[in-house]
Amino acid sequence: MTVSVIGVTRDELIESRELLLRELNLTHEELRRRVKAETATSDERHALARLDEIEFLLGE
Amino acid sequence: MAFDLDQATESFAQDVQDLLDQVLRRPEPEDAEKQRLKVLPLGKRRVIRPGTEDTPAGIPVYSEDKHVANLELIFHCEPDQENTFLAVRKSMFQLASTQEGTPLLRLDYVHGAHSIPAAHWNIHAERGATSVLLARCNPRHEGRLSQIHLPVGGVRHRPCLEDFLEMTIAEFNIDKLPQWKDAVRTGRERWRTLQTRAIVRDSPEVAAEVLRRMGYEVTTPHSGPPPQNLEILQAR
């Protein structure tokens, strides 16, 4: 398989994060605590990975 | 030649993709697009992982053609300080059973970590005796084995993805392709060669001394020997 490059903008990432947090009804840190406590589902683990990658890409 | 961040990232990502494609035996996937590695660029930062644009996902692994677990992997990268090569700032390789959401094993690397070892395993296998000992000796600890960071070699000597993949094959006997061993060995050689270069940069005088003993003629720069990278050499 050939890897794909997906161009993203700052605004798109911020919007994606806001949407995700709204859907989860949790803060980033609350979600991190759920994952750490092993009470998170695999979807929630992937959501945390998404929030972490957005934070990294935005340089926060 | 000037460093090309996009070229370096795509080349690294493709090496990882090729490794996965040469090691893991998977039925023709219905969701091939989801399993394909994605590169997400913004400014000088790059994320590499499978999934869709908005959602990271695992890569299914099989045993006797049955989907039994998922391999999750993530790389966060940016140029090194000198802007000469691509540096991994964070990586995560994780095996999660399809039976439950909690992962089984995770190999993390966090560049610049201080409170935890930069490279470490987390093992999700709770045991009462561990919790009791943690509670007795370190009440501040959460008391779970999965929260213990098992150190593995620091920044330079940490295991690579090839090591993780071989572990899943050797220990869990997951479905693999006939050429898996060659792919793992070639990739591991590439990884350790890259790390050797970095290790030489960390300790140039030690490297020069070893080379002189081997018969090489090595001259110290006029400006004097470069310093050792004590931060890397001493970090856990």
XYZ file of N, CA and C in Angstrom, chain B residues 15 37-38 50 55 69 71 78 113 127 146 148 153 156 162-163 189 197 205 220 224 230 233 235:
72
model
N 8.312 3.319 4.567
C 9.106 2.202 5.115
C 8.288 1.422 6.144
N -1.518 3.747 6.151
C -0.945 4.793 6.990
C -1.239 6.161 6.395
N -1.560 7.092 7.289
C -1.828 8.471 6.886
C -0.728 9.371 7.438
N -2.408 4.814 11.134
C -3.517 4.345 10.296
C -4.824 4.978 10.762
N -9.978 10.042 12.551
C -9.959 9.034 13.617
C -8.817 8.043 13.448
N -6.985 -9.476 17.199
C -6.421 -8.334 17.933
C -6.184 -7.178 16.962
N -3.359 -3.990 16.091
C -2.078 -3.322 16.316
C -2.316 -1.827 16.123
N 8.998 15.601 13.920
C 9.348 16.963 13.479
C 10.842 16.958 13.143
N 11.075 13.017 27.941
C 10.337 12.679 29.168
C 11.282 12.768 30.361
N -2.117 -7.695 38.953
C -1.874 -8.781 39.905
C -1.966 -8.205 41.317
N -0.184 -1.710 35.188
C -0.194 -1.007 33.895
C 0.323 0.429 34.010
N 3.040 1.119 35.746
C 4.489 1.044 35.948
C 5.155 1.150 34.575
N 16.069 0.881 27.596
C 17.194 1.325 26.781
C 17.295 2.798 26.445
N 18.274 6.023 22.647
C 19.004 5.399 21.534
C 18.823 3.898 21.424
N 10.020 -3.258 14.482
C 10.348 -4.620 14.070
C 10.398 -5.548 15.281
N 10.959 -5.053 16.392
C 11.017 -5.863 17.619
C 9.600 -6.159 18.122
N 17.955 -3.789 10.983
C 19.316 -3.343 10.623
C 19.299 -1.851 10.284
N 24.484 5.929 14.260
C 24.954 7.279 13.874
C 24.700 8.270 15.006
N 34.196 11.228 21.079
C 35.539 10.823 21.511
C 35.619 9.313 21.745
N 41.246 14.554 15.636
C 40.373 15.420 16.430
C 40.249 16.770 15.728
N 38.829 21.315 18.810
C 38.762 20.478 20.009
C 37.686 19.427 19.885
N 25.552 14.563 27.252
C 25.278 13.977 28.572
C 23.784 13.831 28.848
N 22.968 10.602 27.328
C 23.707 9.491 27.947
C 23.221 9.185 29.361
N 20.077 10.196 30.647
C 18.611 10.127 30.829
C 18.151 8.687 30.909
